[in-house]
PDB file of C-alpha atoms in Angstrom:
ATOM      1  CA  UNK A  84       8.474 -13.477 -30.527  1.00 49.00           C
ATOM      2  CA  UNK A  85      12.197 -13.079 -30.142  1.00 53.00           C
ATOM      3  CA  UNK A  86      13.893 -16.229 -31.391  1.00 55.00           C
ATOM      4  CA  UNK A  87      14.799 -18.669 -28.662  1.00 68.00           C
ATOM      5  CA  UNK A  88      13.891 -16.222 -25.877  1.00 80.00           C
ATOM      6  CA  UNK A  89      13.907 -18.118 -22.610  1.00 92.00           C
ATOM      7  CA  UNK A  90      13.687 -16.192 -19.384  1.00 94.00           C
ATOM      8  CA  UNK A  91      14.440 -17.690 -15.993  1.00 94.00           C
ATOM      9  CA  UNK A  92      10.682 -17.835 -15.318  1.00 97.00           C
ATOM     10  CA  UNK A  93      10.124 -19.827 -18.530  1.00 97.00           C
ATOM     11  CA  UNK A  94      12.932 -22.261 -17.723  1.00 96.00           C
ATOM     12  CA  UNK A  95      11.443 -22.882 -14.272  1.00 97.00           C
ATOM     13  CA  UNK A  96       7.989 -23.483 -15.779  1.00 98.00           C
ATOM     14  CA  UNK A  97       9.475 -25.846 -18.374  1.00 97.00           C
ATOM     15  CA  UNK A  98      11.318 -27.813 -15.684  1.00 97.00           C
ATOM     16  CA  UNK A  99       8.078 -28.105 -13.663  1.00 98.00           C
ATOM     17  CA  UNK A 100       6.242 -29.185 -16.846  1.00 98.00           C
ATOM     18  CA  UNK A 101       3.740 -26.339 -16.491  1.00 98.00           C
ATOM     19  CA  UNK A 102       2.179 -25.208 -19.743  1.00 97.00           C
ATOM     20  CA  UNK A 103       2.192 -21.510 -20.603  1.00 97.00           C
ATOM     21  CA  UNK A 104       1.924 -19.243 -23.574  1.00 96.00           C
ATOM     22  CA  UNK A 105       4.339 -16.368 -24.230  1.00 95.00           C
ATOM     23  CA  UNK A 106       2.812 -13.141 -25.493  1.00 94.00           C
ATOM     24  CA  UNK A 107       4.863 -10.236 -26.782  1.00 92.00           C
ATOM     25  CA  UNK A 108       3.666  -6.647 -26.757  1.00 89.00           C
ATOM     26  CA  UNK A 109       5.192  -3.628 -28.492  1.00 85.00           C
ATOM     27  CA  UNK A 110       7.785  -1.940 -26.301  1.00 79.00           C
ATOM     28  CA  UNK A 111      10.904   0.146 -26.132  1.00 76.00           C
ATOM     29  CA  UNK A 112      13.034  -1.055 -23.237  1.00 73.00           C
ATOM     30  CA  UNK A 113      11.153   1.142 -20.789  1.00 75.00           C
ATOM     31  CA  UNK A 114       8.769  -0.212 -18.167  1.00 71.00           C
ATOM     32  CA  UNK A 115       5.107   0.498 -18.887  1.00 78.00           C
ATOM     33  CA  UNK A 116       2.222   0.836 -16.470  1.00 84.00           C
ATOM     34  CA  UNK A 117       0.227  -2.379 -16.114  1.00 84.00           C
ATOM     35  CA  UNK A 118      -2.918  -0.934 -17.683  1.00 86.00           C
ATOM     36  CA  UNK A 119      -0.867   0.035 -20.752  1.00 87.00           C
ATOM     37  CA  UNK A 120       0.436  -3.529 -21.034  1.00 88.00           C
ATOM     38  CA  UNK A 121      -3.117  -4.938 -20.792  1.00 89.00           C
ATOM     39  CA  UNK A 122      -4.302  -2.522 -23.500  1.00 89.00           C
ATOM     40  CA  UNK A 123      -1.366  -3.346 -25.805  1.00 88.00           C
ATOM     41  CA  UNK A 124      -2.158  -7.052 -25.428  1.00 90.00           C
ATOM     42  CA  UNK A 125      -5.910  -6.503 -25.823  1.00 92.00           C
ATOM     43  CA  UNK A 126      -6.542  -8.264 -22.504  1.00 95.00           C
ATOM     44  CA  UNK A 127      -8.883  -7.687 -19.581  1.00 96.00           C
ATOM     45  CA  UNK A 128      -6.887  -5.623 -17.031  1.00 96.00           C
ATOM     46  CA  UNK A 129      -8.451  -7.668 -14.204  1.00 97.00           C
ATOM     47  CA  UNK A 130      -6.690 -10.731 -15.675  1.00 97.00           C
ATOM     48  CA  UNK A 131      -3.250  -9.102 -16.097  1.00 96.00           C
ATOM     49  CA  UNK A 132      -1.298  -9.246 -12.829  1.00 97.00           C
ATOM     50  CA  UNK A 133       1.598  -7.053 -11.755  1.00 96.00           C
ATOM     51  CA  UNK A 134       4.169  -8.195  -9.214  1.00 97.00           C
ATOM     52  CA  UNK A 135       5.058  -5.852  -6.358  1.00 97.00           C
ATOM     53  CA  UNK A 136       7.728  -6.256  -3.697  1.00 97.00           C
ATOM     54  CA  UNK A 137       7.289  -4.859  -0.192  1.00 97.00           C
ATOM     55  CA  UNK A 138       9.093  -5.032   3.138  1.00 97.00           C
ATOM     56  CA  UNK A 139       7.403  -5.806   6.442  1.00 97.00           C
ATOM     57  CA  UNK A 140       8.122  -4.205   9.789  1.00 96.00           C
ATOM     58  CA  UNK A 141       9.961  -7.442  10.660  1.00 97.00           C
ATOM     59  CA  UNK A 142      12.450  -6.785   7.843  1.00 97.00           C
ATOM     60  CA  UNK A 143      11.105  -9.668   5.726  1.00 97.00           C
ATOM     61  CA  UNK A 144      10.301  -9.101   2.059  1.00 98.00           C
ATOM     62  CA  UNK A 145       6.970 -10.069   0.516  1.00 98.00           C
ATOM     63  CA  UNK A 146       5.715 -10.397  -3.035  1.00 98.00           C
ATOM     64  CA  UNK A 147       2.195  -9.298  -3.944  1.00 98.00           C
ATOM     65  CA  UNK A 148       0.554 -10.075  -7.276  1.00 98.00           C
ATOM     66  CA  UNK A 149      -2.438  -7.911  -8.076  1.00 98.00           C
ATOM     67  CA  UNK A 150      -4.542  -7.032 -11.115  1.00 98.00           C
ATOM     68  CA  UNK A 151      -3.179  -4.014 -13.000  1.00 96.00           C
ATOM     69  CA  UNK A 152      -6.529  -2.239 -12.606  1.00 96.00           C
ATOM     70  CA  UNK A 153      -6.311  -2.318  -8.806  1.00 97.00           C
ATOM     71  CA  UNK A 154      -3.946  -0.907  -6.161  1.00 97.00           C
ATOM     72  CA  UNK A 155      -2.259  -2.741  -3.298  1.00 98.00           C
ATOM     73  CA  UNK A 156      -4.030  -1.991  -0.022  1.00 98.00           C
ATOM     74  CA  UNK A 157      -1.102  -1.782   2.393  1.00 98.00           C
ATOM     75  CA  UNK A 158      -3.247  -2.549   5.459  1.00 98.00           C
ATOM     76  CA  UNK A 159      -4.800  -5.644   3.871  1.00 98.00           C
ATOM     77  CA  UNK A 160      -1.411  -6.724   2.537  1.00 98.00           C
ATOM     78  CA  UNK A 161       0.202  -6.359   5.989  1.00 98.00           C
ATOM     79  CA  UNK A 162      -2.593  -8.431   7.539  1.00 98.00           C
ATOM     80  CA  UNK A 163      -2.219 -11.124   4.867  1.00 98.00           C
ATOM     81  CA  UNK A 164       1.548 -11.199   5.514  1.00 98.00           C
ATOM     82  CA  UNK A 165       1.029 -11.286   9.318  1.00 97.00           C
ATOM     83  CA  UNK A 166       2.954  -8.016   9.695  1.00 98.00           C
ATOM     84  CA  UNK A 167       2.142  -4.854  11.677  1.00 96.00           C
ATOM     85  CA  UNK A 168       2.735  -2.855   8.518  1.00 96.00           C
ATOM     86  CA  UNK A 169       4.499  -3.022   5.186  1.00 97.00           C
ATOM     87  CA  UNK A 170       6.033  -0.497   2.853  1.00 97.00           C
ATOM     88  CA  UNK A 171       6.743  -0.702  -0.842  1.00 97.00           C
ATOM     89  CA  UNK A 172      10.311  -1.445  -1.839  1.00 96.00           C
ATOM     90  CA  UNK A 173      12.071   1.391  -3.632  1.00 94.00           C
ATOM     91  CA  UNK A 174      12.462   0.776  -7.389  1.00 92.00           C
ATOM     92  CA  UNK A 175      16.255   1.190  -7.158  1.00 94.00           C
ATOM     93  CA  UNK A 176      16.424  -1.764  -4.718  1.00 95.00           C
ATOM     94  CA  UNK A 177      14.426  -4.261  -6.807  1.00 95.00           C
ATOM     95  CA  UNK A 178      17.337  -5.888  -8.642  1.00 95.00           C
ATOM     96  CA  UNK A 179      19.278  -6.363  -5.400  1.00 96.00           C
ATOM     97  CA  UNK A 180      16.248  -7.901  -3.646  1.00 96.00           C
ATOM     98  CA  UNK A 181      14.597 -10.038  -6.299  1.00 95.00           C
ATOM     99  CA  UNK A 182      16.868 -10.027  -9.347  1.00 95.00           C
ATOM    100  CA  UNK A 183      14.395  -8.191 -11.564  1.00 95.00           C
ATOM    101  CA  UNK A 184      14.236  -4.516 -12.539  1.00 91.00           C
ATOM    102  CA  UNK A 185      11.024  -2.464 -12.685  1.00 90.00           C
ATOM    103  CA  UNK A 186       8.821  -3.689 -15.511  1.00 88.00           C
ATOM    104  CA  UNK A 187      10.450  -7.139 -15.488  1.00 91.00           C
ATOM    105  CA  UNK A 188       9.369  -8.424 -12.076  1.00 96.00           C
ATOM    106  CA  UNK A 189       7.893 -11.915 -12.241  1.00 97.00           C
ATOM    107  CA  UNK A 190       6.731 -13.929  -9.230  1.00 97.00           C
ATOM    108  CA  UNK A 191       8.626 -16.870 -10.759  1.00 97.00           C
ATOM    109  CA  UNK A 192      12.427 -17.050 -10.646  1.00 96.00           C
ATOM    110  CA  UNK A 193      13.354 -14.459  -8.045  1.00 96.00           C
ATOM    111  CA  UNK A 194      16.833 -14.575  -6.467  1.00 92.00           C
ATOM    112  CA  UNK A 195      15.276 -15.738  -3.187  1.00 94.00           C
ATOM    113  CA  UNK A 196      11.964 -17.326  -2.273  1.00 93.00           C
ATOM    114  CA  UNK A 197       9.685 -14.803  -0.635  1.00 97.00           C
ATOM    115  CA  UNK A 198       6.234 -15.290   0.809  1.00 97.00           C
ATOM    116  CA  UNK A 199       3.988 -14.522  -2.169  1.00 98.00           C
ATOM    117  CA  UNK A 200       0.350 -13.504  -2.035  1.00 98.00           C
ATOM    118  CA  UNK A 201      -1.926 -13.214  -5.052  1.00 98.00           C
ATOM    119  CA  UNK A 202      -5.055 -11.116  -4.833  1.00 98.00           C
ATOM    120  CA  UNK A 203      -8.005 -13.463  -4.303  1.00 98.00           C
ATOM    121  CA  UNK A 204      -9.546 -12.272  -7.588  1.00 98.00           C
ATOM    122  CA  UNK A 205      -7.006 -14.551  -9.341  1.00 98.00           C
ATOM    123  CA  UNK A 206      -9.354 -17.483  -8.662  1.00 96.00           C
ATOM    124  CA  UNK A 207     -11.992 -15.952 -10.960  1.00 97.00           C
ATOM    125  CA  UNK A 208      -9.951 -16.822 -14.062  1.00 97.00           C
ATOM    126  CA  UNK A 209      -8.879 -20.004 -15.843  1.00 97.00           C
ATOM    127  CA  UNK A 210      -5.807 -18.133 -17.070  1.00 98.00           C
ATOM    128  CA  UNK A 211      -3.975 -14.980 -16.061  1.00 98.00           C
ATOM    129  CA  UNK A 212      -1.054 -12.986 -17.421  1.00 97.00           C
ATOM    130  CA  UNK A 213       2.123 -12.337 -15.458  1.00 97.00           C
ATOM    131  CA  UNK A 214       5.501 -10.919 -16.433  1.00 96.00           C
ATOM    132  CA  UNK A 215       7.815 -13.333 -18.207  1.00 96.00           C
ATOM    133  CA  UNK A 216      10.757 -11.584 -16.531  1.00 95.00           C
ATOM    134  CA  UNK A 217      11.587  -9.368 -19.511  1.00 92.00           C
ATOM    135  CA  UNK A 218       9.971  -6.129 -20.671  1.00 90.00           C
ATOM    136  CA  UNK A 219       7.709  -6.799 -23.654  1.00 91.00           C
ATOM    137  CA  UNK A 220       6.807 -10.354 -22.701  1.00 94.00           C
ATOM    138  CA  UNK A 221       3.977 -11.814 -20.647  1.00 95.00           C
ATOM    139  CA  UNK A 222       3.143 -15.389 -19.692  1.00 97.00           C
ATOM    140  CA  UNK A 223      -0.416 -16.672 -19.981  1.00 98.00           C
ATOM    141  CA  UNK A 224      -0.941 -19.558 -17.594  1.00 98.00           C
ATOM    142  CA  UNK A 225      -3.302 -21.223 -15.184  1.00 98.00           C
ATOM    143  CA  UNK A 226      -3.139 -19.311 -11.883  1.00 98.00           C
ATOM    144  CA  UNK A 227      -3.430 -22.509  -9.835  1.00 97.00           C
ATOM    145  CA  UNK A 228      -0.265 -23.846 -11.485  1.00 98.00           C
ATOM    146  CA  UNK A 229       1.824 -20.800 -10.602  1.00 97.00           C
ATOM    147  CA  UNK A 230       0.387 -20.560  -7.074  1.00 97.00           C
ATOM    148  CA  UNK A 231       1.268 -24.201  -6.422  1.00 97.00           C
ATOM    149  CA  UNK A 232       4.710 -23.868  -8.053  1.00 97.00           C
ATOM    150  CA  UNK A 233       5.844 -20.946  -5.895  1.00 97.00           C
ATOM    151  CA  UNK A 234       3.866 -21.970  -2.810  1.00 97.00           C
ATOM    152  CA  UNK A 235       1.860 -18.751  -2.851  1.00 98.00           C
ATOM    153  CA  UNK A 236      -1.428 -18.053  -1.143  1.00 98.00           C
ATOM    154  CA  UNK A 237      -4.369 -15.855  -2.035  1.00 98.00           C
ATOM    155  CA  UNK A 238      -6.040 -13.123  -0.013  1.00 98.00           C
ATOM    156  CA  UNK A 239      -7.997  -9.921  -0.467  1.00 98.00           C
ATOM    157  CA  UNK A 240      -5.124  -7.414  -0.762  1.00 98.00           C
ATOM    158  CA  UNK A 241      -6.367  -4.729  -3.165  1.00 98.00           C
ATOM    159  CA  UNK A 242      -8.419  -1.578  -3.365  1.00 97.00           C
ATOM    160  CA  UNK A 243      -9.693   0.447  -6.329  1.00 96.00           C
ATOM    161  CA  UNK A 244      -7.104   2.638  -8.102  1.00 89.00           C
TER     162      UNK A 244
END
């Protein structure tokens, strides 16, 4: 691992005294698809979560964490967020909204606190993988710890790819 690499997400976990493991995967500085990241790490894609940002009809932003082998179901996600509908945020707007660029987005350490919803499948695992906030690095941690830390909830928000 890169010497002394500490992302904002890691610093927040350290401060909260939440244990995690940092895993590095081979990368250039380009964002990879989630399934590629799972394969490079040799992990079950159902256990590797990607973080998506969407905007509700109300104008509020929401964060959805889903397994890389599933797709966000916009209708289920809107219902879980108590919105009439939601739409995905454009990639070019990610940094402005959450402070992370595509491929770096972590549910921990965003510029603002947004209502965050993990797919309910997260409860099937003792540990999951989420972005560390930097391309090439993932955090392995207990999903209950991260859900409690960021005050997230869980709901059925996915559909098959």
